[in-house]
Amino acid sequence: MEKSPEKINPVEAFGWAARDTSGFLFPFKFTRRATGDKDVKLKVLYCGICHSDIHQLKNEWGSSLYPLVPGHEIVGEVTEVGNKVEKFTVGEKVAVGGYCGSCRSCEDCSNDLENYCSKGIATYNAIYNDGTPTYGGYSDMIVVDEHFVFHVPENLPLAAAAPLLCAGITMYSPLRYFGLDKPGLHIGVVGLGGLGHVGVKFAKAMGLKVTVISTSRKKQKEALEHLGADSFLISTDLDQLQAAMGTMDGILDTVSADHPVEPLIGLLKSHGKLIFLGAPDKPVELPVFPLLMGRKLVAGSGIGGMNETQEMLDFAAKHNITADVEVIPMDYVNTALARLARGDVKYRFVIDVAKTLRAK
């Protein structure tokens, strides 16, 4: 007879979960596993809200497991470690991102790319090795193998650091991998939202020239004066597009809504790279001829492996990079998700879990 999740995972936990495709969150009692030899148990202090949480809560990607506790931008404090844990001690401030497990033996894992492992286990809405569901950071505590836990540098403000676990690494990784991190290069950042605003900060810290590309003229002052972008381009303005043709070494496209790609390809220099980071619901219409005329590259990029994510956090600490956040109480989360769905946030919601999550 199969053991129940409560028998496998005996530690009581509490969070907020969706029970169906409405995506509406309610208080939820559940259990987590006891701290194993290589595990780190942490009290969740803050958890960022990612737009992918909305997709998962409403089963828009067709893979949601209910009840679903979201959250993969987790910052916390270590409360217990297993007897074989080597990297962490009780009381340390740590973080957990998008993954809590992988096979640890495939080619991707061997190359520190656990995020691309075909057997990777997401921090929430997945099935763990013991057959029980994973629950995320909209909760009071979490237990994670130390390999998937990160040190948070002391000078990073904890609430503002939480979104770096997703938005930060999503922007940092392609800049590094595709060689777009060399001082003096010119990159475009499409979309000035949760991802884009962090991307501008990383790119400027790397010494790049940055153009923000947006459909909204209202974001120009914010991009130039607050975030330090060098220029701003309205993607629907044909005159501006024409003037900027062939000027960019790379473009990071963060937009998940349907939008034309051909104008972006035109902005690239020969050998330029257009990197998709958002996930539009509809297939992208990709014209080939503009790619041939300049040997241009179109690619995609996910988050990052464990080593690269730690590297990103250390880089952020060195250059004082954090997300611009609105910190909210747990019982505001459904309102925050509704606001996020209509783009009403600058630029990332972060839940103050430790101070506002109360068992009922």
GROMACS .gro file of C-alpha atoms in nm, residues 24-341:
model
  318
   24PHE     CA    1  -0.760   3.226  -0.659
   25LEU     CA    2  -0.542   3.160  -0.355
   26PHE     CA    3  -0.664   3.045  -0.013
   27PRO     CA    4  -0.487   2.959   0.314
   28PHE     CA    5  -0.364   2.599   0.294
   29LYS     CA    6  -0.215   2.354   0.543
   30PHE     CA    7   0.015   2.086   0.402
   31THR     CA    8   0.330   1.892   0.489
   32ARG     CA    9   0.693   1.893   0.384
   33ARG     CA   10   0.966   1.635   0.425
   34ALA     CA   11   1.192   1.616   0.728
   35THR     CA   12   1.539   1.762   0.683
   36GLY     CA   13   1.755   1.498   0.515
   37ASP     CA   14   2.132   1.455   0.531
   38LYS     CA   15   2.198   1.701   0.245
   39ASP     CA   16   1.895   1.923   0.302
   40VAL     CA   17   1.863   2.282   0.414
   41LYS     CA   18   1.546   2.386   0.594
   42LEU     CA   19   1.468   2.754   0.578
   43LYS     CA   20   1.212   2.994   0.713
   44VAL     CA   21   1.073   3.189   0.418
   45LEU     CA   22   1.119   3.562   0.471
   46TYR     CA   23   1.021   3.699   0.130
   47CYS     CA   24   0.888   3.554  -0.193
   48GLY     CA   25   0.862   3.738  -0.524
   49ILE     CA   26   0.560   3.707  -0.752
   50CYS     CA   27   0.651   3.608  -1.108
   51HIS     CA   28   0.420   3.638  -1.408
   52SER     CA   29   0.467   3.265  -1.462
   53ASP     CA   30   0.285   3.217  -1.130
   54ILE     CA   31  -0.030   3.342  -1.304
   55HIS     CA   32   0.015   3.097  -1.592
   56GLN     CA   33   0.058   2.809  -1.351
   57LEU     CA   34  -0.222   2.912  -1.115
   58LYS     CA   35  -0.471   2.923  -1.404
   59ASN     CA   36  -0.329   2.617  -1.582
   60GLU     CA   37  -0.256   2.824  -1.892
   61TRP     CA   38   0.034   2.593  -1.974
   62GLY     CA   39  -0.175   2.280  -1.923
   63SER     CA   40   0.042   2.122  -1.652
   64SER     CA   41  -0.090   2.255  -1.322
   65LEU     CA   42  -0.123   2.026  -1.021
   66TYR     CA   43  -0.377   2.134  -0.760
   67PRO     CA   44  -0.362   2.234  -0.481
   68LEU     CA   45  -0.083   2.460  -0.608
   69VAL     CA   46   0.140   2.672  -0.384
   70PRO     CA   47   0.337   2.909  -0.613
   71GLY     CA   48   0.664   3.093  -0.559
   72HIS     CA   49   1.016   3.045  -0.694
   73GLU     CA   50   1.180   3.371  -0.591
   74ILE     CA   51   1.247   3.274  -0.232
   75VAL     CA   52   1.469   3.442   0.026
   76GLY     CA   53   1.488   3.294   0.374
   77GLU     CA   54   1.689   3.211   0.682
   78VAL     CA   55   1.838   2.869   0.752
   79THR     CA   56   1.676   2.705   1.053
   80GLU     CA   57   1.816   2.352   1.021
   81VAL     CA   58   2.076   2.166   0.814
   82GLY     CA   59   2.135   1.796   0.751
   83ASN     CA   60   2.441   1.630   0.899
   84LYS     CA   61   2.615   1.615   0.559
   85VAL     CA   62   2.547   1.973   0.454
   86GLU     CA   63   2.875   2.153   0.378
   87LYS     CA   64   2.785   2.496   0.241
   88PHE     CA   65   2.534   2.640   0.487
   89THR     CA   66   2.488   2.699   0.858
   90VAL     CA   67   2.189   2.786   1.076
   91GLY     CA   68   2.111   3.157   1.073
   92GLU     CA   69   2.245   3.229   0.722
   93LYS     CA   70   2.036   3.424   0.472
   94VAL     CA   71   1.983   3.208   0.164
   95ALA     CA   72   1.773   3.187  -0.149
   96VAL     CA   73   1.595   2.929  -0.363
   97GLY     CA   74   1.503   2.978  -0.729
   98GLY     CA   75   1.318   2.790  -0.998
   99TYR     CA   76   1.453   2.440  -0.936
  100CYS     CA   77   1.484   2.215  -0.633
  101GLY     CA   78   1.615   1.904  -0.807
  102SER     CA   79   1.768   1.750  -1.120
  103CYS     CA   80   1.922   1.418  -1.221
  104ARG     CA   81   2.275   1.546  -1.141
  105SER     CA   82   2.428   1.311  -1.401
  106CYS     CA   83   2.322   1.413  -1.753
  107GLU     CA   84   2.529   1.629  -1.987
  108ASP     CA   85   2.346   1.946  -1.887
  109CYS     CA   86   2.386   1.880  -1.515
  110SER     CA   87   2.753   1.794  -1.567
  111ASN     CA   88   2.797   2.133  -1.734
  112ASP     CA   89   2.629   2.325  -1.449
  113LEU     CA   90   2.310   2.368  -1.651
  114GLU     CA   91   2.067   2.199  -1.414
  115ASN     CA   92   1.793   2.431  -1.542
  116TYR     CA   93   1.799   2.245  -1.875
  117CYS     CA   94   1.798   1.894  -1.727
  118SER     CA   95   1.518   1.686  -1.880
  119LYS     CA   96   1.448   1.550  -1.532
  120GLY     CA   97   1.468   1.884  -1.356
  121ILE     CA   98   1.226   1.934  -1.067
  122ALA     CA   99   1.064   2.274  -1.039
  123THR     CA  100   1.040   2.435  -0.697
  124TYR     CA  101   0.662   2.423  -0.726
  125ASN     CA  102   0.405   2.245  -0.940
  126ALA     CA  103   0.621   1.938  -0.993
  127ILE     CA  104   0.662   1.588  -0.850
  128TYR     CA  105   0.965   1.531  -0.628
  129ASN     CA  106   1.179   1.216  -0.616
  130ASP     CA  107   0.967   1.076  -0.332
  131GLY     CA  108   0.652   1.102  -0.544
  132THR     CA  109   0.501   1.396  -0.358
  133PRO     CA  110   0.419   1.739  -0.507
  134THR     CA  111   0.655   2.033  -0.470
  135TYR     CA  112   0.515   2.346  -0.309
  136GLY     CA  113   0.669   2.690  -0.350
  137GLY     CA  114   0.753   2.995  -0.147
  138TYR     CA  115   0.408   3.138  -0.075
  139SER     CA  116   0.455   2.943   0.249
  140ASP     CA  117   0.620   2.961   0.588
  141MET     CA  118   0.909   2.720   0.528
  142ILE     CA  119   1.072   2.497   0.268
  143VAL     CA  120   1.323   2.211   0.265
  144VAL     CA  121   1.567   2.196  -0.028
  145ASP     CA  122   1.879   1.998  -0.117
  146GLU     CA  123   2.178   2.224  -0.051
  147HIS     CA  124   2.287   2.201  -0.416
  148PHE     CA  125   1.984   2.413  -0.508
  149VAL     CA  126   2.027   2.675  -0.235
  150PHE     CA  127   2.217   3.002  -0.281
  151HIS     CA  128   2.406   3.232  -0.047
  152VAL     CA  129   2.261   3.583  -0.035
  153PRO     CA  130   2.543   3.839  -0.009
  154GLU     CA  131   2.514   4.047   0.307
  155ASN     CA  132   2.477   4.382   0.133
  156LEU     CA  133   2.176   4.280  -0.078
  157PRO     CA  134   1.843   4.399   0.068
  158LEU     CA  135   1.646   4.078   0.108
  159ALA     CA  136   1.307   4.185  -0.029
  160ALA     CA  137   1.457   4.354  -0.335
  161ALA     CA  138   1.689   4.059  -0.396
  162ALA     CA  139   1.409   3.801  -0.417
  163PRO     CA  140   1.315   3.871  -0.784
  164LEU     CA  141   1.678   3.821  -0.886
  165LEU     CA  142   1.619   3.447  -0.842
  166CYS     CA  143   1.406   3.455  -1.159
  167ALA     CA  144   1.404   3.794  -1.331
  168GLY     CA  145   1.769   3.860  -1.248
  169ILE     CA  146   1.915   3.533  -1.372
  170THR     CA  147   1.685   3.532  -1.675
  171MET     CA  148   1.849   3.855  -1.792
  172TYR     CA  149   2.202   3.787  -1.669
  173SER     CA  150   2.242   3.442  -1.825
  174PRO     CA  151   2.193   3.535  -2.195
  175LEU     CA  152   2.415   3.841  -2.161
  176ARG     CA  153   2.696   3.611  -2.044
  177TYR     CA  154   2.631   3.308  -2.266
  178PHE     CA  155   2.585   3.496  -2.594
  179GLY     CA  156   2.886   3.721  -2.538
  180LEU     CA  157   2.677   4.034  -2.499
  181ASP     CA  158   2.853   4.135  -2.179
  182LYS     CA  159   3.152   4.311  -2.336
  183PRO     CA  160   3.187   4.682  -2.251
  184GLY     CA  161   3.092   4.904  -2.543
  185LEU     CA  162   2.846   4.668  -2.708
  186HIS     CA  163   2.500   4.803  -2.785
  187ILE     CA  164   2.198   4.599  -2.677
  188GLY     CA  165   1.826   4.652  -2.690
  189VAL     CA  166   1.588   4.547  -2.413
  190VAL     CA  167   1.232   4.490  -2.536
  191GLY     CA  168   0.976   4.553  -2.264
  192LEU     CA  169   1.032   4.749  -1.943
  193GLY     CA  170   0.863   4.522  -1.693
  194GLY     CA  171   0.978   4.284  -1.421
  195LEU     CA  172   1.246   4.132  -1.643
  196GLY     CA  173   1.337   4.433  -1.854
  197HIS     CA  174   1.408   4.681  -1.576
  198VAL     CA  175   1.653   4.438  -1.411
  199GLY     CA  176   1.811   4.366  -1.750
  200VAL     CA  177   1.885   4.735  -1.800
  201LYS     CA  178   2.061   4.746  -1.462
  202PHE     CA  179   2.277   4.441  -1.536
  203ALA     CA  180   2.365   4.563  -1.883
  204LYS     CA  181   2.471   4.906  -1.761
  205ALA     CA  182   2.683   4.750  -1.486
  206MET     CA  183   2.859   4.548  -1.759
  207GLY     CA  184   2.944   4.868  -1.946
  208LEU     CA  185   2.697   4.826  -2.231
  209LYS     CA  186   2.508   5.086  -2.428
  210VAL     CA  187   2.139   5.013  -2.368
  211THR     CA  188   1.831   5.104  -2.569
  212VAL     CA  189   1.493   5.028  -2.418
  213ILE     CA  190   1.238   4.925  -2.684
  214SER     CA  191   0.874   4.970  -2.585
  215THR     CA  192   0.527   5.038  -2.721
  216SER     CA  193   0.464   5.287  -2.439
  217ARG     CA  194   0.602   5.638  -2.464
  218LYS     CA  195   0.508   5.683  -2.096
  219LYS     CA  196   0.803   5.465  -1.996
  220GLN     CA  197   1.067   5.684  -2.163
  221LYS     CA  198   1.143   5.904  -1.863
  222GLU     CA  199   1.161   5.603  -1.632
  223ALA     CA  200   1.398   5.419  -1.867
  224LEU     CA  201   1.634   5.711  -1.919
  225GLU     CA  202   1.630   5.895  -1.587
  226HIS     CA  203   1.563   5.623  -1.331
  227LEU     CA  204   1.719   5.312  -1.486
  228GLY     CA  205   1.999   5.483  -1.676
  229ALA     CA  206   1.928   5.356  -2.026
  230ASP     CA  207   2.111   5.543  -2.300
  231SER     CA  208   1.819   5.571  -2.540
  232PHE     CA  209   1.453   5.484  -2.583
  233LEU     CA  210   1.280   5.357  -2.894
  234ILE     CA  211   0.906   5.332  -2.965
  235SER     CA  212   0.865   5.002  -3.146
  236THR     CA  213   0.562   5.125  -3.343
  237ASP     CA  214   0.734   5.442  -3.467
  238LEU     CA  215   0.858   5.365  -3.817
  239ASP     CA  216   1.085   5.670  -3.830
  240GLN     CA  217   1.259   5.570  -3.506
  241LEU     CA  218   1.296   5.211  -3.625
  242GLN     CA  219   1.446   5.324  -3.953
  243ALA     CA  220   1.695   5.552  -3.778
  244ALA     CA  221   1.811   5.268  -3.553
  245MET     CA  222   1.841   5.000  -3.824
  246GLY     CA  223   2.157   4.792  -3.800
  247THR     CA  224   2.285   4.952  -3.477
  248MET     CA  225   2.251   4.680  -3.212
  249ASP     CA  226   2.477   4.387  -3.127
  250GLY     CA  227   2.201   4.204  -2.944
  251ILE     CA  228   1.842   4.232  -2.830
  252LEU     CA  229   1.685   4.073  -2.523
  253ASP     CA  230   1.312   4.033  -2.588
  254THR     CA  231   1.122   3.997  -2.259
  255VAL     CA  232   0.769   4.034  -2.400
  256SER     CA  233   0.525   3.745  -2.360
  257ALA     CA  234   0.245   3.906  -2.563
  258ASP     CA  235   0.215   3.854  -2.938
  259HIS     CA  236   0.431   4.110  -3.119
  260PRO     CA  237   0.611   4.149  -3.456
  261VAL     CA  238   0.967   4.018  -3.472
  262GLU     CA  239   1.084   4.141  -3.813
  263PRO     CA  240   1.138   4.504  -3.699
  264LEU     CA  241   1.361   4.377  -3.417
  265ILE     CA  242   1.572   4.173  -3.656
  266GLY     CA  243   1.618   4.487  -3.862
  267LEU     CA  244   1.769   4.668  -3.564
  268LEU     CA  245   2.053   4.414  -3.540
  269LYS     CA  246   2.396   4.455  -3.690
  270SER     CA  247   2.540   4.174  -3.899
  271HIS     CA  248   2.600   3.876  -3.666
  272GLY     CA  249   2.356   4.032  -3.418
  273LYS     CA  250   2.156   3.815  -3.180
  274LEU     CA  251   1.787   3.831  -3.093
  275ILE     CA  252   1.724   3.636  -2.772
  276PHE     CA  253   1.371   3.546  -2.664
  277LEU     CA  254   1.312   3.545  -2.289
  278GLY     CA  255   0.934   3.582  -2.284
  279ALA     CA  256   0.696   3.310  -2.398
  280PRO     CA  257   0.420   3.437  -2.630
  281ASP     CA  258   0.106   3.223  -2.636
  282LYS     CA  259   0.102   3.211  -3.017
  283PRO     CA  260   0.385   3.088  -3.243
  284VAL     CA  261   0.617   3.365  -3.354
  285GLU     CA  262   0.617   3.456  -3.723
  286LEU     CA  263   0.985   3.446  -3.812
  287PRO     CA  264   1.095   3.583  -4.151
  288VAL     CA  265   1.408   3.406  -4.273
  289PHE     CA  266   1.538   3.646  -4.539
  290PRO     CA  267   1.639   3.919  -4.288
  291LEU     CA  268   1.837   3.656  -4.099
  292LEU     CA  269   2.026   3.552  -4.410
  293MET     CA  270   2.119   3.910  -4.490
  294GLY     CA  271   2.362   3.954  -4.204
  295ARG     CA  272   2.402   3.605  -4.060
  296LYS     CA  273   2.183   3.698  -3.766
  297LEU     CA  274   2.089   3.466  -3.483
  298VAL     CA  275   1.755   3.407  -3.316
  299ALA     CA  276   1.766   3.208  -2.992
  300GLY     CA  277   1.598   3.154  -2.659
  301SER     CA  278   1.722   3.136  -2.302
  302GLY     CA  279   1.580   3.005  -1.976
  303ILE     CA  280   1.697   3.096  -1.629
  304GLY     CA  281   2.044   2.968  -1.534
  305GLY     CA  282   2.228   2.686  -1.363
  306MET     CA  283   2.316   2.687  -0.997
  307ASN     CA  284   2.672   2.817  -1.035
  308GLU     CA  285   2.567   3.092  -1.273
  309THR     CA  286   2.283   3.198  -1.042
  310GLN     CA  287   2.524   3.235  -0.752
  311GLU     CA  288   2.758   3.428  -0.982
  312MET     CA  289   2.467   3.657  -1.070
  313LEU     CA  290   2.385   3.722  -0.704
  314ASP     CA  291   2.749   3.804  -0.631
  315PHE     CA  292   2.764   4.036  -0.934
  316ALA     CA  293   2.442   4.206  -0.820
  317ALA     CA  294   2.588   4.260  -0.474
  318LYS     CA  295   2.909   4.404  -0.616
  319HIS     CA  296   2.720   4.652  -0.833
  320ASN     CA  297   2.427   4.719  -0.595
  321ILE     CA  298   2.170   4.574  -0.835
  322THR     CA  299   1.826   4.487  -0.701
  323ALA     CA  300   1.475   4.479  -0.841
  324ASP     CA  301   1.237   4.770  -0.790
  325VAL     CA  302   0.972   4.611  -0.570
  326GLU     CA  303   0.639   4.672  -0.401
  327VAL     CA  304   0.636   4.472  -0.079
  328ILE     CA  305   0.292   4.338   0.011
  329PRO     CA  306   0.128   4.136   0.291
  330MET     CA  307   0.021   3.779   0.222
  331ASP     CA  308  -0.350   3.856   0.231
  332TYR     CA  309  -0.305   4.106  -0.056
  333VAL     CA  310  -0.174   3.838  -0.290
  334ASN     CA  311  -0.490   3.789  -0.499
  335THR     CA  312  -0.517   4.163  -0.557
  336ALA     CA  313  -0.148   4.173  -0.650
  337LEU     CA  314  -0.192   3.892  -0.903
  338ALA     CA  315  -0.483   4.077  -1.062
  339ARG     CA  316  -0.277   4.394  -1.081
  340LEU     CA  317   0.018   4.204  -1.227
  341ALA     CA  318  -0.207   4.054  -1.496
   0.00000   0.00000   0.00000
